[in-house]
Amino acid sequence: MPGYFPKGRGWPKIAKSTPGLIRATVYKHLHRYMPAMNQAIISQLQTLDFKDGECKIGCFDLAYSIVARSGSFALVGSRLSQNEEYLKAAKDHILGMIVTTRVQFLVPDCLKPYIGGLIGRLATLGTSWDMHASRKIMLRHFDARAAEYHAKIFTGNGSSETNLNGTDNPVEIFQWLYESSVLRERWTYAEVIGEMLLLQFAFIYTTSYGLYGALVELARRPEYISPLREEIDLIFSEMGPTVPACDGMVLMDSFLKECQRLNPPSALSAHRVCISDLKLSNGITLKQGSHVAVPSGVIQRSSEHYANPDAFDGFRFVKRAAAGAKNSRLVDLSPDYLVFGMGAHACPGRWMASALMKLVFAHILVQYDILLPNSASAPLTGSLSFEEFYVPNFGLKIALRQR
Ligand code: HEM
């Protein structure tokens, strides 16, 4: 995230290690996280309040609560992922971060060092998105968890760092970062916490936004419900919440990919900063320090790459695959689909995000009928969306009716 770190100091060392950690945990050993993630989804759905068999809920709120609970299992472990106070603080903090950065965009660069922090603080003060208040609560939980890790290291019960490959237990991302900090002095505790806060955003917000968009599209397009249910009956109901079951649901995969193609979380992708002058193949030289990004939103709606690009075709990518096209799965990267970025820094969490969204879709489709009770044509993006970044329309509601 260029611009999020102090000028001239570049990425903190810890941020360079995290993508590798994500690959070594929730990518390589995704199967280890599946049972608990699945259970977290079931638990969150059980909290829904049904009256006469129907529950009306903010669509983003539904997606956000499910992803926060199941994602927190991988980030901070089983106990904290069931702690309501922690989950609320994590969700409020992420939205607080978004509002704060949105508001800070409006402050002229020359004034940012002086009043940027204050303006950001005022923007959320007194709301449930007060970043500072929620951060305090979260830090209390982080500190308590870190003390448990510490005790474990020094009472000789072993550390997770050594069992990335060794046991069947899923590794807690926070535990690994903390142990690395203590045992190898690679980074400070403050850096570990900073990285956790960024990771919560990278994991929970983005996946929630993808799931939210897909749920709205599904509610608006009931014709997809029956084929998706048939696939779930055939695969998910047979194989259970497993990685092969998620890989096998190709109609769902295509539907989710089409949703993300049309409703990405951002209009730009693959941000890079040139660390030295860079001559491109077309002769243009990008000067050292230039910030470049790819206009993914435009590319994903371009007729150069997609037939009838503005039309929603939930099975577009299965048809492409059947016609022999490569890179048609949700997690595949290609220059015409940049939701997860491109190249060496492409999102390492995309397999986890894909599996999580599929598990949620399977549970919701099996248990409920889905309706959009208000504003069937209201925009998916809300009023806080500006510059490249899209923020959900928090007013959009979804209704789940027990089948
Ligand atoms: C639908 C959900 C998600 C979307 C749309 C998304 C999107 C992205 C994008 C666009 C990038 C930048 C890629 C580039 O610059 O080329 C990125 C990077 C990253 N994402 Fe995700 N992401 C999602 C879920 C996740 C999850 C679940 C995790 C963690 C488990 C995660 C962790 C990361 C990390 C650590 C990076 C930095 C990679 C690097 O710098 O090498 N993301 N993501």
Short mmCIF file of C-alpha atoms and ligand atoms in Angstrom, two decimals:
data_model
loop_
_atom_site.label_atom_id
_atom_site.label_comp_id
_atom_site.label_asym_id
_atom_site.label_seq_id
_atom_site.Cartn_x
_atom_site.Cartn_y
_atom_site.Cartn_z
CA MET A 1 0.00 0.00 0.00
CA PRO A 2 2.16 2.86 -1.21
CA GLY A 3 1.65 6.06 0.75
CA TYR A 4 0.65 4.24 3.93
CA PHE A 5 4.17 4.29 5.32
CA PRO A 6 6.32 7.31 6.16
CA LYS A 7 7.96 8.86 3.09
CA GLY A 8 11.45 7.62 2.33
CA ARG A 9 11.37 4.69 4.75
CA GLY A 10 9.62 2.30 2.36
CA TRP A 11 8.04 -0.96 3.47
CA PRO A 12 8.78 -2.15 6.99
CA LYS A 13 10.77 -5.40 6.96
CA ILE A 14 7.89 -7.31 8.48
CA ALA A 15 5.58 -6.44 5.55
CA LYS A 16 8.02 -8.13 3.19
CA SER A 17 7.74 -11.41 5.12
CA THR A 18 3.96 -11.54 5.42
CA PRO A 19 3.13 -12.65 1.85
CA GLY A 20 5.47 -15.64 2.32
CA LEU A 21 3.83 -16.43 5.64
CA ILE A 22 0.36 -16.31 4.05
CA ARG A 23 1.55 -18.68 1.30
CA ALA A 24 3.09 -21.07 3.86
CA THR A 25 -0.08 -21.15 5.98
CA VAL A 26 -3.50 -20.41 4.51
CA TYR A 27 -2.43 -21.28 0.95
CA LYS A 28 -0.24 -24.37 1.39
CA HIS A 29 -2.25 -25.78 4.29
CA LEU A 30 -5.67 -24.39 3.45
CA HIS A 31 -7.27 -27.77 4.26
CA ARG A 32 -6.21 -27.42 7.90
CA TYR A 33 -8.28 -24.23 8.28
CA MET A 34 -11.40 -25.50 6.53
CA PRO A 35 -13.20 -27.33 9.38
CA ALA A 36 -12.94 -24.41 11.82
CA MET A 37 -13.76 -21.84 9.15
CA ASN A 38 -16.83 -23.85 8.25
CA GLN A 39 -17.87 -24.09 11.89
CA ALA A 40 -17.43 -20.33 12.32
CA ILE A 41 -19.75 -19.72 9.35
CA ILE A 42 -22.39 -22.03 10.86
CA SER A 43 -22.06 -20.31 14.25
CA GLN A 44 -22.42 -16.84 12.73
CA LEU A 45 -25.51 -17.87 10.74
CA GLN A 46 -27.00 -19.23 13.98
CA THR A 47 -26.86 -15.75 15.50
CA LEU A 48 -29.31 -14.39 12.87
CA ASP A 49 -32.63 -13.22 14.22
CA PHE A 50 -35.54 -14.85 12.31
CA LYS A 51 -39.13 -13.65 12.68
CA ASP A 52 -41.80 -15.77 10.99
CA GLY A 53 -39.04 -17.62 9.18
CA GLU A 54 -37.46 -14.47 7.72
CA CYS A 55 -34.44 -12.40 8.65
CA LYS A 56 -33.73 -8.95 7.17
CA ILE A 57 -30.18 -7.77 7.58
CA GLY A 58 -27.76 -5.27 6.05
CA CYS A 59 -26.08 -7.21 3.26
CA PHE A 60 -22.57 -5.93 4.01
CA ASP A 61 -23.14 -6.50 7.70
CA LEU A 62 -24.02 -10.14 7.02
CA ALA A 63 -20.95 -10.72 4.85
CA TYR A 64 -18.67 -8.77 7.20
CA SER A 65 -19.76 -10.62 10.35
CA ILE A 66 -19.30 -14.04 8.75
CA VAL A 67 -15.88 -13.24 7.27
CA ALA A 68 -14.67 -11.52 10.46
CA ARG A 69 -15.49 -14.59 12.55
CA SER A 70 -14.14 -17.23 10.19
CA GLY A 71 -11.14 -15.15 9.08
CA SER A 72 -10.17 -14.35 12.65
CA PHE A 73 -9.70 -18.05 13.26
CA ALA A 74 -6.70 -18.01 10.90
CA LEU A 75 -5.44 -14.66 12.18
CA VAL A 76 -5.76 -15.00 15.95
CA GLY A 77 -7.00 -18.52 16.69
CA SER A 78 -10.11 -20.25 17.90
CA ARG A 79 -10.78 -18.50 21.22
CA LEU A 80 -10.51 -14.89 20.02
CA SER A 81 -12.49 -15.71 16.88
CA GLN A 82 -15.41 -16.50 19.20
CA ASN A 83 -14.98 -13.43 21.39
CA GLU A 84 -17.77 -10.96 20.53
CA GLU A 85 -15.96 -7.95 21.99
CA TYR A 86 -12.83 -8.67 19.95
CA LEU A 87 -14.81 -9.29 16.73
CA LYS A 88 -16.76 -6.04 17.10
CA ALA A 89 -13.55 -4.08 17.76
CA ALA A 90 -11.84 -5.67 14.72
CA LYS A 91 -14.79 -4.80 12.45
CA ASP A 92 -15.17 -1.26 13.81
CA HIS A 93 -11.44 -0.64 13.49
CA ILE A 94 -11.34 -1.66 9.82
CA LEU A 95 -14.28 0.60 8.95
CA GLY A 96 -12.74 3.36 11.08
CA MET A 97 -9.51 3.00 9.05
CA ILE A 98 -11.48 3.34 5.85
CA VAL A 99 -13.44 6.43 6.95
CA THR A 100 -10.28 8.02 8.35
CA THR A 101 -8.25 7.51 5.18
CA ARG A 102 -11.22 8.69 3.05
CA VAL A 103 -11.47 11.90 5.05
CA GLN A 104 -7.70 12.43 5.05
CA PHE A 105 -7.74 12.35 1.24
CA LEU A 106 -9.65 15.65 1.44
CA VAL A 107 -6.88 17.35 3.44
CA PRO A 108 -4.29 19.12 1.21
CA ASP A 109 -0.91 17.33 1.28
CA CYS A 110 0.86 20.34 2.80
CA LEU A 111 -1.49 20.32 5.81
CA LYS A 112 -1.55 16.54 6.33
CA PRO A 113 1.41 16.38 8.77
CA TYR A 114 -0.26 19.03 10.97
CA ILE A 115 -3.98 18.33 10.91
CA GLY A 116 -4.37 15.03 9.00
CA GLY A 117 -4.45 12.94 12.20
CA LEU A 118 -6.82 15.31 13.97
CA ILE A 119 -9.26 15.49 11.04
CA GLY A 120 -9.20 11.69 10.77
CA ARG A 121 -9.86 11.39 14.50
CA LEU A 122 -12.76 13.85 14.40
CA ALA A 123 -14.34 12.05 11.46
CA THR A 124 -15.16 8.96 13.52
CA LEU A 125 -15.24 10.37 17.04
CA GLY A 126 -18.39 9.30 18.89
CA THR A 127 -19.35 6.75 16.20
CA SER A 128 -18.93 2.99 16.51
CA TRP A 129 -16.17 3.37 13.89
CA ASP A 130 -13.96 5.35 16.26
CA MET A 131 -10.65 3.83 15.25
CA HIS A 132 -8.86 4.80 18.45
CA ALA A 133 -11.51 3.37 20.76
CA SER A 134 -11.72 0.07 18.88
CA ARG A 135 -7.93 -0.13 18.62
CA LYS A 136 -7.63 0.12 22.40
CA ILE A 137 -9.97 -2.85 22.85
CA MET A 138 -8.19 -4.88 20.21
CA LEU A 139 -4.76 -4.13 21.66
CA ARG A 140 -5.93 -5.38 25.04
CA HIS A 141 -6.88 -8.71 23.43
CA PHE A 142 -3.66 -8.84 21.38
CA ASP A 143 -1.57 -8.19 24.50
CA ALA A 144 -3.33 -10.96 26.43
CA ARG A 145 -2.88 -13.42 23.57
CA ALA A 146 0.77 -12.43 23.14
CA ALA A 147 1.33 -13.08 26.87
CA GLU A 148 -0.04 -16.61 26.34
CA TYR A 149 2.30 -17.17 23.37
CA HIS A 150 5.16 -15.86 25.46
CA ALA A 151 4.42 -18.24 28.31
CA LYS A 152 4.18 -21.10 25.85
CA ILE A 153 7.57 -20.33 24.31
CA PHE A 154 9.31 -20.11 27.68
CA THR A 155 7.66 -23.13 29.26
CA GLY A 156 9.04 -25.21 26.39
CA ASN A 157 5.77 -26.23 24.72
CA GLY A 158 7.27 -25.47 21.35
CA SER A 159 6.45 -22.79 18.83
CA SER A 160 4.26 -22.69 15.75
CA GLU A 161 7.13 -21.40 13.64
CA THR A 162 8.64 -24.87 13.63
CA ASN A 163 5.42 -26.63 12.80
CA LEU A 164 4.39 -24.79 9.63
CA ASN A 165 4.80 -28.19 7.98
CA GLY A 166 5.03 -30.43 10.97
CA THR A 167 1.57 -31.05 12.42
CA ASP A 168 -2.00 -30.95 11.25
CA ASN A 169 -2.79 -27.94 13.44
CA PRO A 170 -3.46 -24.72 11.58
CA VAL A 171 -0.90 -22.03 12.44
CA GLU A 172 -2.20 -18.77 13.90
CA ILE A 173 -0.77 -15.90 11.88
CA PHE A 174 -0.40 -13.66 14.97
CA GLN A 175 1.38 -16.42 16.87
CA TRP A 176 3.87 -16.94 14.07
CA LEU A 177 4.61 -13.21 13.78
CA TYR A 178 4.94 -12.85 17.55
CA GLU A 179 7.25 -15.85 17.92
CA SER A 180 9.40 -14.63 15.05
CA SER A 181 9.70 -11.30 16.80
CA VAL A 182 10.67 -12.82 20.16
CA LEU A 183 12.81 -15.74 19.04
CA ARG A 184 14.64 -14.14 16.13
CA GLU A 185 14.28 -10.46 17.00
CA ARG A 186 13.32 -9.82 13.41
CA TRP A 187 10.90 -7.04 14.29
CA THR A 188 9.42 -5.29 17.28
CA TYR A 189 6.10 -6.02 18.97
CA ALA A 190 4.77 -2.66 17.67
CA GLU A 191 5.60 -3.80 14.13
CA VAL A 192 3.80 -7.12 14.73
CA ILE A 193 0.68 -5.24 15.84
CA GLY A 194 0.91 -2.83 12.89
CA GLU A 195 1.12 -5.77 10.51
CA MET A 196 -1.82 -7.51 12.17
CA LEU A 197 -3.95 -4.39 11.68
CA LEU A 198 -3.03 -4.22 8.00
CA LEU A 199 -3.64 -7.95 7.59
CA GLN A 200 -7.07 -7.68 9.17
CA PHE A 201 -7.88 -5.13 6.50
CA ALA A 202 -6.30 -7.15 3.65
CA PHE A 203 -8.09 -10.31 4.74
CA ILE A 204 -11.40 -9.34 6.28
CA TYR A 205 -12.48 -6.21 4.43
CA THR A 206 -11.60 -7.36 0.90
CA THR A 207 -13.17 -10.80 1.31
CA SER A 208 -16.29 -9.28 2.90
CA TYR A 209 -16.60 -6.82 0.03
CA GLY A 210 -16.36 -9.67 -2.51
CA LEU A 211 -18.93 -11.73 -0.63
CA TYR A 212 -21.25 -8.74 -0.20
CA GLY A 213 -21.20 -8.01 -3.95
CA ALA A 214 -21.87 -11.66 -4.77
CA LEU A 215 -24.80 -11.89 -2.32
CA VAL A 216 -26.41 -8.77 -3.79
CA GLU A 217 -25.98 -10.11 -7.34
CA LEU A 218 -27.44 -13.47 -6.30
CA ALA A 219 -30.47 -11.83 -4.68
CA ARG A 220 -31.01 -9.77 -7.85
CA ARG A 221 -30.68 -12.78 -10.15
CA PRO A 222 -32.81 -15.61 -8.80
CA GLU A 223 -32.33 -17.58 -12.05
CA TYR A 224 -28.87 -18.60 -10.79
CA ILE A 225 -30.14 -20.09 -7.55
CA SER A 226 -31.35 -23.39 -8.93
CA PRO A 227 -28.21 -24.38 -10.93
CA LEU A 228 -25.98 -23.32 -8.04
CA ARG A 229 -28.04 -25.39 -5.59
CA GLU A 230 -27.85 -28.42 -7.86
CA GLU A 231 -24.06 -28.12 -7.92
CA ILE A 232 -23.94 -27.74 -4.15
CA ASP A 233 -26.15 -30.84 -3.69
CA LEU A 234 -23.93 -32.82 -5.99
CA ILE A 235 -20.54 -31.73 -4.65
CA PHE A 236 -20.64 -29.92 -1.30
CA SER A 237 -23.30 -32.14 0.25
CA GLU A 238 -21.27 -35.21 -0.83
CA MET A 239 -17.73 -34.06 -0.04
CA GLY A 240 -18.37 -31.65 2.83
CA PRO A 241 -16.46 -28.44 3.58
CA THR A 242 -13.22 -29.48 1.90
CA VAL A 243 -10.77 -27.89 -0.51
CA PRO A 244 -11.62 -30.41 -3.30
CA ALA A 245 -15.35 -29.64 -2.85
CA CYS A 246 -14.66 -25.91 -3.19
CA ASP A 247 -12.45 -26.54 -6.24
CA GLY A 248 -15.16 -28.74 -7.76
CA MET A 249 -17.94 -26.13 -7.64
CA VAL A 250 -17.11 -24.60 -10.99
CA LEU A 251 -20.46 -22.84 -11.57
CA MET A 252 -20.13 -21.10 -8.22
CA ASP A 253 -16.50 -20.25 -9.01
CA SER A 254 -17.56 -18.64 -12.29
CA PHE A 255 -20.45 -16.77 -10.64
CA LEU A 256 -18.14 -15.33 -7.96
CA LYS A 257 -15.52 -14.38 -10.53
CA GLU A 258 -18.11 -12.55 -12.66
CA CYS A 259 -19.31 -10.70 -9.54
CA GLN A 260 -15.76 -9.60 -8.77
CA ARG A 261 -15.11 -8.65 -12.41
CA LEU A 262 -18.01 -6.20 -12.33
CA ASN A 263 -17.79 -5.15 -8.67
CA PRO A 264 -14.09 -5.04 -7.71
CA PRO A 265 -13.13 -3.44 -4.39
CA SER A 266 -11.03 -0.88 -6.20
CA ALA A 267 -10.83 0.73 -9.65
CA LEU A 268 -7.03 0.35 -9.69
CA SER A 269 -4.82 -2.64 -9.02
CA ALA A 270 -1.17 -3.69 -8.83
CA HIS A 271 0.17 -0.45 -7.37
CA ARG A 272 3.94 -0.13 -7.67
CA VAL A 273 6.52 2.54 -6.89
CA CYS A 274 9.63 2.68 -9.11
CA ILE A 275 12.73 2.37 -6.95
CA SER A 276 14.87 3.41 -9.93
CA ASP A 277 14.19 4.83 -13.41
CA LEU A 278 12.41 2.20 -15.47
CA LYS A 279 12.38 2.12 -19.27
CA LEU A 280 9.26 0.45 -20.64
CA SER A 281 9.17 -1.56 -23.90
CA ASN A 282 7.27 1.31 -25.59
CA GLY A 283 10.16 3.70 -24.93
CA ILE A 284 8.54 5.62 -22.06
CA THR A 285 10.73 6.01 -18.99
CA LEU A 286 9.12 6.06 -15.56
CA LYS A 287 11.17 8.19 -13.21
CA GLN A 288 12.37 6.88 -9.86
CA GLY A 289 9.64 7.42 -7.27
CA SER A 290 6.79 7.27 -9.82
CA HIS A 291 3.67 5.59 -8.47
CA VAL A 292 1.96 3.47 -11.11
CA ALA A 293 -1.15 1.29 -11.06
CA VAL A 294 -3.28 -0.62 -13.56
CA PRO A 295 -6.83 0.64 -14.34
CA SER A 296 -8.33 -2.76 -13.58
CA GLY A 297 -11.94 -1.54 -13.31
CA VAL A 298 -11.86 -0.23 -16.90
CA ILE A 299 -9.96 -3.26 -18.23
CA GLN A 300 -12.48 -5.66 -16.67
CA ARG A 301 -15.31 -3.87 -18.49
CA SER A 302 -13.55 -3.53 -21.81
CA SER A 303 -15.00 -5.08 -25.00
CA GLU A 304 -11.41 -5.75 -26.01
CA HIS A 305 -11.34 -8.51 -23.40
CA TYR A 306 -14.98 -9.44 -22.75
CA ALA A 307 -17.96 -9.96 -25.07
CA ASN A 308 -20.86 -7.79 -23.95
CA PRO A 309 -18.69 -6.54 -21.07
CA ASP A 310 -21.29 -4.66 -19.03
CA ALA A 311 -23.76 -7.55 -19.02
CA PHE A 312 -23.74 -9.95 -16.08
CA ASP A 313 -23.14 -13.53 -17.21
CA GLY A 314 -22.61 -15.67 -14.13
CA PHE A 315 -21.40 -18.62 -16.16
CA ARG A 316 -19.15 -16.60 -18.47
CA PHE A 317 -15.95 -18.13 -17.09
CA VAL A 318 -17.16 -21.77 -17.14
CA LYS A 319 -18.08 -21.26 -20.79
CA ARG A 320 -14.64 -19.77 -21.44
CA ALA A 321 -12.98 -22.74 -19.75
CA ALA A 322 -15.13 -25.18 -21.76
CA ALA A 323 -13.97 -23.38 -24.91
CA GLY A 324 -10.37 -24.07 -23.87
CA ALA A 325 -9.46 -20.70 -22.34
CA LYS A 326 -6.84 -20.73 -19.59
CA ASN A 327 -6.97 -18.67 -16.41
CA SER A 328 -10.73 -18.96 -15.99
CA ARG A 329 -10.85 -19.85 -12.30
CA LEU A 330 -11.55 -17.25 -9.62
CA VAL A 331 -7.98 -17.46 -8.27
CA ASP A 332 -6.29 -17.34 -11.69
CA LEU A 333 -4.40 -14.18 -12.59
CA SER A 334 -4.47 -12.66 -16.03
CA PRO A 335 -3.98 -9.19 -17.56
CA ASP A 336 -7.75 -8.92 -18.21
CA TYR A 337 -8.74 -9.83 -14.62
CA LEU A 338 -6.82 -7.94 -11.94
CA VAL A 339 -8.98 -8.21 -8.83
CA PHE A 340 -6.13 -10.04 -7.06
CA GLY A 341 -3.37 -8.05 -8.76
CA MET A 342 -0.64 -9.47 -10.94
CA GLY A 343 2.95 -10.74 -10.79
CA ALA A 344 5.17 -11.35 -7.78
CA HIS A 345 2.98 -9.32 -5.41
CA ALA A 346 -0.38 -10.77 -6.47
CA CYS A 347 -2.63 -11.56 -3.52
CA PRO A 348 -1.33 -14.65 -1.64
CA GLY A 349 -4.64 -14.96 0.26
CA ARG A 350 -6.84 -15.50 -2.80
CA TRP A 351 -7.26 -19.27 -2.29
CA MET A 352 -8.42 -18.64 1.26
CA ALA A 353 -10.80 -15.87 0.11
CA SER A 354 -12.21 -18.10 -2.64
CA ALA A 355 -12.77 -21.08 -0.31
CA LEU A 356 -14.37 -18.90 2.35
CA MET A 357 -16.80 -17.25 -0.06
CA LYS A 358 -17.76 -20.65 -1.48
CA LEU A 359 -18.43 -22.17 1.94
CA VAL A 360 -20.66 -19.21 2.84
CA PHE A 361 -22.53 -19.43 -0.47
CA ALA A 362 -23.07 -23.16 0.00
CA HIS A 363 -24.49 -22.76 3.52
CA ILE A 364 -26.72 -19.83 2.60
CA LEU A 365 -28.08 -21.45 -0.55
CA VAL A 366 -28.78 -24.75 1.19
CA GLN A 367 -30.56 -23.19 4.16
CA TYR A 368 -32.31 -20.10 2.83
CA ASP A 369 -34.13 -18.43 0.01
CA ILE A 370 -32.57 -15.07 -0.72
CA LEU A 371 -34.32 -11.79 -1.48
CA LEU A 372 -33.37 -8.13 -1.71
CA PRO A 373 -36.11 -6.44 0.31
CA ASN A 374 -35.15 -2.85 -0.54
CA SER A 375 -33.88 -0.91 -3.52
CA ALA A 376 -33.41 -3.68 -6.07
CA SER A 377 -31.52 -1.31 -8.36
CA ALA A 378 -29.62 0.71 -5.75
CA PRO A 379 -25.87 0.98 -6.40
CA LEU A 380 -23.60 -1.50 -4.67
CA THR A 381 -21.14 1.22 -3.79
CA GLY A 382 -21.91 3.76 -1.09
CA SER A 383 -21.25 7.46 -0.66
CA LEU A 384 -17.80 7.00 0.89
CA SER A 385 -16.52 5.66 -2.46
CA PHE A 386 -14.18 8.07 -4.12
CA GLU A 387 -10.75 8.11 -5.71
CA GLU A 388 -10.03 4.49 -6.65
CA PHE A 389 -11.56 2.80 -3.66
CA TYR A 390 -15.12 1.43 -3.39
CA VAL A 391 -16.98 1.31 -0.09
CA PRO A 392 -20.23 -0.70 0.22
CA ASN A 393 -23.70 0.75 0.28
CA PHE A 394 -24.40 0.01 3.95
CA GLY A 395 -28.13 0.63 3.39
CA LEU A 396 -28.62 -2.39 1.09
CA LYS A 397 -30.53 -5.10 2.93
CA ILE A 398 -30.89 -8.78 2.19
CA ALA A 399 -33.68 -11.06 3.40
CA LEU A 400 -33.05 -14.72 4.17
CA ARG A 401 -36.10 -16.96 4.37
CA GLN A 402 -35.75 -20.39 5.97
CA ARG A 403 -36.45 -23.13 3.40
C1 HEM B 1 -11.64 -11.17 -2.19
C2 HEM B 1 -10.64 -11.00 -1.34
C3 HEM B 1 -9.33 -10.32 -1.66
C4 HEM B 1 -9.02 -9.43 -2.64
C5 HEM B 1 -9.95 -8.84 -3.70
C6 HEM B 1 -7.61 -9.11 -2.51
C7 HEM B 1 -6.91 -8.25 -3.35
C8 HEM B 1 -5.57 -8.01 -3.25
C9 HEM B 1 -4.82 -7.17 -4.18
C10 HEM B 1 -5.40 -6.42 -5.37
C11 HEM B 1 -3.53 -7.15 -3.76
C12 HEM B 1 -2.37 -6.40 -4.42
C13 HEM B 1 -1.79 -7.26 -5.54
C14 HEM B 1 -0.75 -6.59 -6.39
O1 HEM B 1 -0.25 -5.53 -6.00
O2 HEM B 1 -0.39 -7.14 -7.47
C15 HEM B 1 -3.45 -7.98 -2.57
C16 HEM B 1 -2.30 -8.20 -1.85
C17 HEM B 1 -2.26 -8.90 -0.68
N1 HEM B 1 -3.27 -9.61 -0.09
FE1 HEM B 1 -5.16 -9.82 -0.81
N2 HEM B 1 -7.10 -9.81 -1.44
C18 HEM B 1 -8.11 -10.57 -0.89
C19 HEM B 1 -8.01 -11.44 0.18
C20 HEM B 1 -6.88 -11.63 0.94
C21 HEM B 1 -6.76 -12.54 2.06
C22 HEM B 1 -7.88 -13.49 2.53
C23 HEM B 1 -5.51 -12.39 2.58
C24 HEM B 1 -4.85 -13.09 3.75
C25 HEM B 1 -5.05 -14.33 4.05
C26 HEM B 1 -4.82 -11.40 1.76
C27 HEM B 1 -3.52 -10.99 1.96
C28 HEM B 1 -2.81 -10.17 1.08
C29 HEM B 1 -1.42 -9.81 1.26
C30 HEM B 1 -0.50 -10.22 2.43
C31 HEM B 1 -1.07 -9.01 0.16
C32 HEM B 1 0.31 -8.36 -0.13
C33 HEM B 1 1.04 -9.23 -1.14
C34 HEM B 1 2.44 -8.72 -1.50
O3 HEM B 1 2.70 -7.55 -1.26
O4 HEM B 1 3.25 -9.51 -2.02
N3 HEM B 1 -5.69 -10.97 0.79
N4 HEM B 1 -4.70 -8.49 -2.30
#
